[in-house]
Every structure is written in structure tokens, then in C-alpha cells.
mmCIF file of C-alpha atoms in Angstrom:
data_model
loop_
_atom_site.group_PDB
_atom_site.id
_atom_site.type_symbol
_atom_site.label_atom_id
_atom_site.label_comp_id
_atom_site.label_asym_id
_atom_site.label_seq_id
_atom_site.Cartn_x
_atom_site.Cartn_y
_atom_site.Cartn_z
ATOM 1 C CA MET A 1 211.334 105.878 79.299
ATOM 2 C CA LEU A 2 208.500 107.105 81.324
ATOM 3 C CA ARG A 3 210.418 108.251 84.493
ATOM 4 C CA ILE A 4 207.222 108.209 87.140
ATOM 5 C CA GLY A 5 208.217 110.765 90.794
ATOM 6 C CA LEU A 6 205.856 108.999 93.091
ATOM 7 C CA THR A 7 205.722 110.102 96.223
ATOM 8 C CA GLY A 8 203.127 111.187 99.358
ATOM 9 C CA GLY A 9 203.324 111.190 103.424
ATOM 10 C CA ILE A 10 204.040 107.908 105.879
ATOM 11 C CA GLY A 11 201.340 106.082 106.008
ATOM 12 C CA SER A 12 199.265 107.299 102.369
ATOM 13 C CA GLY A 13 199.652 104.024 100.319
ATOM 14 C CA LYS A 14 202.429 105.140 99.131
ATOM 15 C CA SER A 15 204.051 101.408 98.792
ATOM 16 C CA THR A 16 201.236 99.936 97.841
ATOM 17 C CA VAL A 17 200.635 102.210 94.771
ATOM 18 C CA LEU A 18 203.972 101.479 94.011
ATOM 19 C CA GLN A 19 203.495 97.237 94.060
ATOM 20 C CA MET A 20 200.224 97.867 92.097
ATOM 21 C CA LEU A 21 202.134 99.977 88.894
ATOM 22 C CA ALA A 22 205.235 96.685 89.780
ATOM 23 C CA GLY A 23 202.211 94.482 89.172
ATOM 24 C CA LEU A 24 201.347 95.978 86.045
ATOM 25 C CA GLY A 25 204.378 95.742 84.228
ATOM 26 C CA ALA A 26 206.386 98.928 85.728
ATOM 27 C CA ALA A 27 210.330 99.076 86.855
ATOM 28 C CA SER A 28 210.833 100.054 90.112
ATOM 29 C CA ILE A 29 213.467 102.121 92.316
ATOM 30 C CA ASP A 30 213.165 102.338 96.285
ATOM 31 C CA ALA A 31 214.575 105.760 97.334
ATOM 32 C CA ASP A 32 214.383 104.266 100.638
ATOM 33 C CA ALA A 33 216.193 100.781 100.269
ATOM 34 C CA ILE A 34 219.134 103.573 99.083
ATOM 35 C CA SER A 35 219.037 105.100 101.758
ATOM 36 C CA ARG A 36 219.255 102.801 103.990
ATOM 37 C CA GLY A 37 221.702 100.638 102.120
ATOM 38 C CA VAL A 38 224.188 104.023 101.451
ATOM 39 C CA THR A 39 224.031 104.110 105.639
ATOM 40 C CA ALA A 40 224.138 100.228 106.631
ATOM 41 C CA PRO A 41 227.380 98.348 107.868
ATOM 42 C CA GLY A 42 229.983 98.985 105.445
ATOM 43 C CA GLY A 43 227.604 102.074 103.507
ATOM 44 C CA ALA A 44 229.100 104.945 101.744
ATOM 45 C CA ALA A 45 227.412 107.077 103.980
ATOM 46 C CA ILE A 46 229.376 105.752 107.226
ATOM 47 C CA PRO A 47 232.207 107.356 107.082
ATOM 48 C CA LEU A 48 230.753 110.745 106.592
ATOM 49 C CA ILE A 49 227.841 110.486 109.803
ATOM 50 C CA ARG A 50 230.462 109.412 111.714
ATOM 51 C CA GLN A 51 232.791 112.805 110.847
ATOM 52 C CA ARG A 52 229.462 115.442 111.076
ATOM 53 C CA PHE A 53 228.088 113.590 113.936
ATOM 54 C CA GLY A 54 230.354 111.427 115.720
ATOM 55 C CA PRO A 55 230.817 107.851 116.620
ATOM 56 C CA PRO A 56 227.535 108.112 119.528
ATOM 57 C CA PHE A 57 225.700 108.113 116.064
ATOM 58 C CA ILE A 58 227.266 104.577 114.714
ATOM 59 C CA ALA A 59 225.488 101.316 116.201
ATOM 60 C CA GLY A 60 228.067 98.628 117.036
ATOM 61 C CA ASP A 61 227.163 96.141 114.656
ATOM 62 C CA GLY A 62 229.198 99.629 112.392
ATOM 63 C CA GLY A 63 225.469 100.922 110.323
ATOM 64 C CA MET A 64 223.945 104.234 111.332
ATOM 65 C CA ASP A 65 222.374 103.853 115.000
ATOM 66 C CA ARG A 66 218.138 105.001 113.576
ATOM 67 C CA ALA A 67 216.503 105.761 116.301
ATOM 68 C CA ARG A 68 219.428 107.882 117.951
ATOM 69 C CA MET A 69 220.021 109.705 114.635
ATOM 70 C CA ARG A 70 215.855 109.820 113.983
ATOM 71 C CA GLU A 71 215.362 111.468 117.813
ATOM 72 C CA HIS A 72 218.612 113.141 116.878
ATOM 73 C CA ALA A 73 217.502 114.703 113.146
ATOM 74 C CA TYR A 74 213.645 115.341 114.380
ATOM 75 C CA ALA A 75 214.545 117.525 117.433
ATOM 76 C CA HIS A 76 217.389 119.672 115.372
ATOM 77 C CA PRO A 77 216.376 120.711 111.725
ATOM 78 C CA ALA A 78 219.712 121.336 111.436
ATOM 79 C CA ALA A 79 221.434 118.107 111.445
ATOM 80 C CA ARG A 80 217.936 116.768 109.311
ATOM 81 C CA LYS A 81 219.330 119.158 106.889
ATOM 82 C CA GLN A 82 223.058 118.049 106.879
ATOM 83 C CA LEU A 83 221.723 113.883 107.141
ATOM 84 C CA GLU A 84 220.357 114.993 104.103
ATOM 85 C CA GLU A 85 223.068 116.187 102.526
ATOM 86 C CA ILE A 86 225.306 112.971 103.305
ATOM 87 C CA ILE A 87 222.241 111.118 101.803
ATOM 88 C CA HIS A 88 220.930 112.011 98.559
ATOM 89 C CA PRO A 89 223.918 112.599 96.537
ATOM 90 C CA LEU A 90 224.428 108.944 97.429
ATOM 91 C CA VAL A 91 220.966 108.405 96.321
ATOM 92 C CA GLY A 92 220.709 110.210 93.447
ATOM 93 C CA GLN A 93 223.966 108.394 92.007
ATOM 94 C CA GLU A 94 223.123 104.993 92.839
ATOM 95 C CA SER A 95 219.451 105.581 91.556
ATOM 96 C CA GLU A 96 220.491 107.113 88.290
ATOM 97 C CA ARG A 97 223.189 103.676 88.207
ATOM 98 C CA GLN A 98 219.793 101.764 89.324
ATOM 99 C CA ALA A 99 217.740 103.804 86.034
ATOM 100 C CA LEU A 100 219.757 102.690 83.167
ATOM 101 C CA ALA A 101 220.376 99.376 83.728
ATOM 102 C CA ALA A 102 216.249 99.402 83.691
ATOM 103 C CA GLU A 103 216.594 101.431 80.391
ATOM 104 C CA SER A 104 218.474 99.343 78.897
ATOM 105 C CA SER A 105 216.231 96.170 80.235
ATOM 106 C CA GLY A 106 213.978 97.721 77.592
ATOM 107 C CA ALA A 107 211.915 99.217 80.459
ATOM 108 C CA ARG A 108 208.682 101.335 79.186
ATOM 109 C CA CYS A 109 207.912 103.054 82.234
ATOM 110 C CA LEU A 110 210.118 103.383 85.865
ATOM 111 C CA VAL A 111 208.455 104.370 89.298
ATOM 112 C CA PHE A 112 211.012 106.077 91.760
ATOM 113 C CA ASP A 113 209.696 105.569 95.030
ATOM 114 C CA ILE A 114 210.529 108.847 96.443
ATOM 115 C CA PRO A 115 208.927 109.904 100.052
ATOM 116 C CA LEU A 116 211.383 112.876 100.620
ATOM 117 C CA LEU A 117 210.748 113.968 96.585
ATOM 118 C CA VAL A 118 209.418 117.278 97.327
ATOM 119 C CA GLU A 119 211.828 118.785 99.731
ATOM 120 C CA SER A 120 214.756 117.304 98.474
ATOM 121 C CA GLY A 121 214.341 119.781 95.489
ATOM 122 C CA ARG A 122 216.836 117.233 92.963
ATOM 123 C CA TRP A 123 214.375 115.244 91.578
ATOM 124 C CA ARG A 124 211.558 117.202 90.028
ATOM 125 C CA SER A 125 213.902 117.830 86.645
ATOM 126 C CA ARG A 126 214.755 113.525 86.983
ATOM 127 C CA VAL A 127 210.872 112.714 86.448
ATOM 128 C CA HIS A 128 208.546 113.273 83.957
ATOM 129 C CA ARG A 129 205.585 113.051 86.048
ATOM 130 C CA VAL A 130 204.726 113.695 89.879
ATOM 131 C CA LEU A 131 202.170 111.500 91.154
ATOM 132 C CA VAL A 132 201.339 111.739 94.671
ATOM 133 C CA VAL A 133 199.527 109.150 96.832
ATOM 134 C CA ASP A 134 197.060 111.626 98.968
ATOM 135 C CA CYS A 135 194.310 111.014 102.319
ATOM 136 C CA ARG A 136 194.001 113.214 105.571
ATOM 137 C CA ALA A 137 196.710 113.670 108.239
ATOM 138 C CA GLU A 138 194.344 111.620 110.940
ATOM 139 C CA THR A 139 194.783 108.567 108.642
ATOM 140 C CA GLN A 140 197.925 108.750 107.994
ATOM 141 C CA VAL A 141 198.577 108.796 111.975
ATOM 142 C CA GLN A 142 195.587 105.678 112.670
ATOM 143 C CA ARG A 143 197.540 103.689 109.836
ATOM 144 C CA VAL A 144 200.737 103.674 111.021
ATOM 145 C CA THR A 145 199.915 103.688 114.606
ATOM 146 C CA ALA A 146 198.509 100.142 114.007
ATOM 147 C CA ARG A 147 201.058 99.060 111.589
ATOM 148 C CA SER A 148 204.200 100.711 113.903
ATOM 149 C CA GLY A 149 203.960 100.486 116.809
ATOM 150 C CA LEU A 150 205.277 104.470 117.313
ATOM 151 C CA GLN A 151 202.653 106.505 119.073
ATOM 152 C CA PRO A 152 200.212 108.927 117.808
ATOM 153 C CA ASP A 153 202.676 111.928 118.850
ATOM 154 C CA GLU A 154 205.531 110.817 117.372
ATOM 155 C CA VAL A 155 203.806 109.960 113.738
ATOM 156 C CA ARG A 156 202.061 113.703 114.008
ATOM 157 C CA ALA A 157 206.008 114.370 114.055
ATOM 158 C CA ILE A 158 206.988 113.013 111.446
ATOM 159 C CA ILE A 159 204.098 114.309 109.271
ATOM 160 C CA ALA A 160 205.666 117.640 110.052
ATOM 161 C CA ALA A 161 208.673 116.873 109.174
ATOM 162 C CA GLN A 162 207.864 116.279 106.095
ATOM 163 C CA ALA A 163 206.422 118.602 103.208
ATOM 164 C CA PRO A 164 203.345 119.927 103.562
ATOM 165 C CA ARG A 165 200.212 117.613 102.655
ATOM 166 C CA ALA A 166 199.392 121.457 99.914
ATOM 167 C CA LEU A 167 203.024 121.360 99.350
ATOM 168 C CA ARG A 168 203.155 117.755 98.505
ATOM 169 C CA LEU A 169 199.822 118.720 96.412
ATOM 170 C CA ALA A 170 201.485 121.225 94.532
ATOM 171 C CA ALA A 171 203.853 119.748 93.061
ATOM 172 C CA ALA A 172 201.391 116.680 91.633
ATOM 173 C CA ASP A 173 200.720 116.048 88.349
ATOM 174 C CA ILE A 174 198.965 112.704 88.675
ATOM 175 C CA VAL A 175 197.073 112.384 92.697
ATOM 176 C CA ILE A 176 195.853 109.373 94.251
ATOM 177 C CA CYS A 177 192.919 109.604 96.867
ATOM 178 C CA ASN A 178 193.084 106.972 99.377
ATOM 179 C CA GLU A 179 190.805 108.258 101.693
ATOM 180 C CA GLY A 180 188.275 105.602 102.051
ATOM 181 C CA LEU A 181 189.238 102.949 99.525
ATOM 182 C CA GLN A 182 189.607 99.337 99.712
ATOM 183 C CA LEU A 183 191.774 97.612 98.023
ATOM 184 C CA PRO A 184 189.977 96.843 95.406
ATOM 185 C CA GLN A 185 189.214 100.237 94.552
ATOM 186 C CA LEU A 186 192.946 101.573 95.305
ATOM 187 C CA GLN A 187 193.416 98.623 92.653
ATOM 188 C CA ALA A 188 191.201 100.484 89.851
ATOM 189 C CA GLU A 189 192.866 103.371 91.105
ATOM 190 C CA VAL A 190 195.810 102.787 90.136
ATOM 191 C CA GLU A 191 195.201 100.551 87.028
ATOM 192 C CA GLU A 192 192.804 103.505 85.772
ATOM 193 C CA VAL A 193 196.758 106.422 86.220
ATOM 194 C CA ALA A 194 199.062 102.863 84.921
ATOM 195 C CA ARG A 195 196.828 103.288 81.541
ATOM 196 C CA THR A 196 198.262 106.461 81.444
ATOM 197 C CA PHE A 197 201.616 105.547 81.234
ATOM 198 C CA GLY A 198 201.851 103.008 79.141
ATOM 199 C CA LEU A 199 201.124 100.454 80.876
#
């Protein structure tokens, strides 16, 4: 089974590319969804987060207080690193469990949707190829502010906390440039790449 690591900065169109690949027959694993699961009420990361950061970072429902943690983690890089040290191993374990299930079900191609593929350093050895969805930073800001209600400066802070664009591109085996493309054009790009994956 071919394992593809899919990544890209916020607002790059990575999730759209993942949906297109799934539509072409790829199995997929969403690292972000797993991350949200382990930090949700009753999630495996909650006791560790409470122990490391204290009760104020646990919301009333028992899950991680995302807004408070986001603000704290972006203001304090050491805190972000501590949070990643809690979450990444748990995400890795669950991803591997899902990967084995996909393989045993006969999937030919498995796409790992990993926003922090370059940053984590853990993923490169687990995938055969890295696919990066790329666009300019200003395009990212425009897309995210339009869909999320975040202010441009907040989006720029998120972009600054992610791996630099040049570093993502350097890690890529394949790049889809999602700049100025309409959906049918992006679909055509994805189909061309998917053929090289045997889809």
C-alpha cells in the first residue's frame, strides 16, 4: 500500500485536495481529526494536558479549552512544543491503527492528512511520498479570513507558527500549486497526481 503524506499551510486547499483524492479511491487518515479527538472530553490527552498546563486549560465540558490553548501556545513557543509532545505520539498511535485497518481492507493508496508533517519530524519515515499543496501567504490570509472570521493578523500569526513555505516545499516529492485555480482546474491537477499513485 502506497502511503502519501499530504500537507500544506492553513488555507492552502489541502482539505479540498484530500476530498478529491478520496473521491478517486484513496483511503485517508485525518491527523487533525484524531488530534481533536484526543483533546475532546474524555480524550487520551486530557489528563496529560491538565497535569502539564493546569485546570484553566480544560473547558467546562472536560475537553481542552482550544481558544485559551491556541492563544497561549502561539505566544509561548515552549508551551506549543510541550503540547505537541503530548499530542503527537497519541496521534501517531491512532494513525497507525487506522493505517493497518486500511491496509487489511485492501486499500491501494492511503493519504495521511498531516498539517504539521514538516514540523513534527516524526512523519517522513512513515510515508513513501510527501505531497504539498502550496500557495502564497497572502492567498492563505484571504481564504482563511473569508471562511473563519479570524482577523488577518491572527491568520498571519498562525502562518508564522507553521513551517516556513520554503521548508515545506523542500520536503515535497510532489507539489500542487493551488494559486488562482478554479475547482475544475484543481481537480484536473489532482487527477494527474493521483494517476502516479495508481488511482
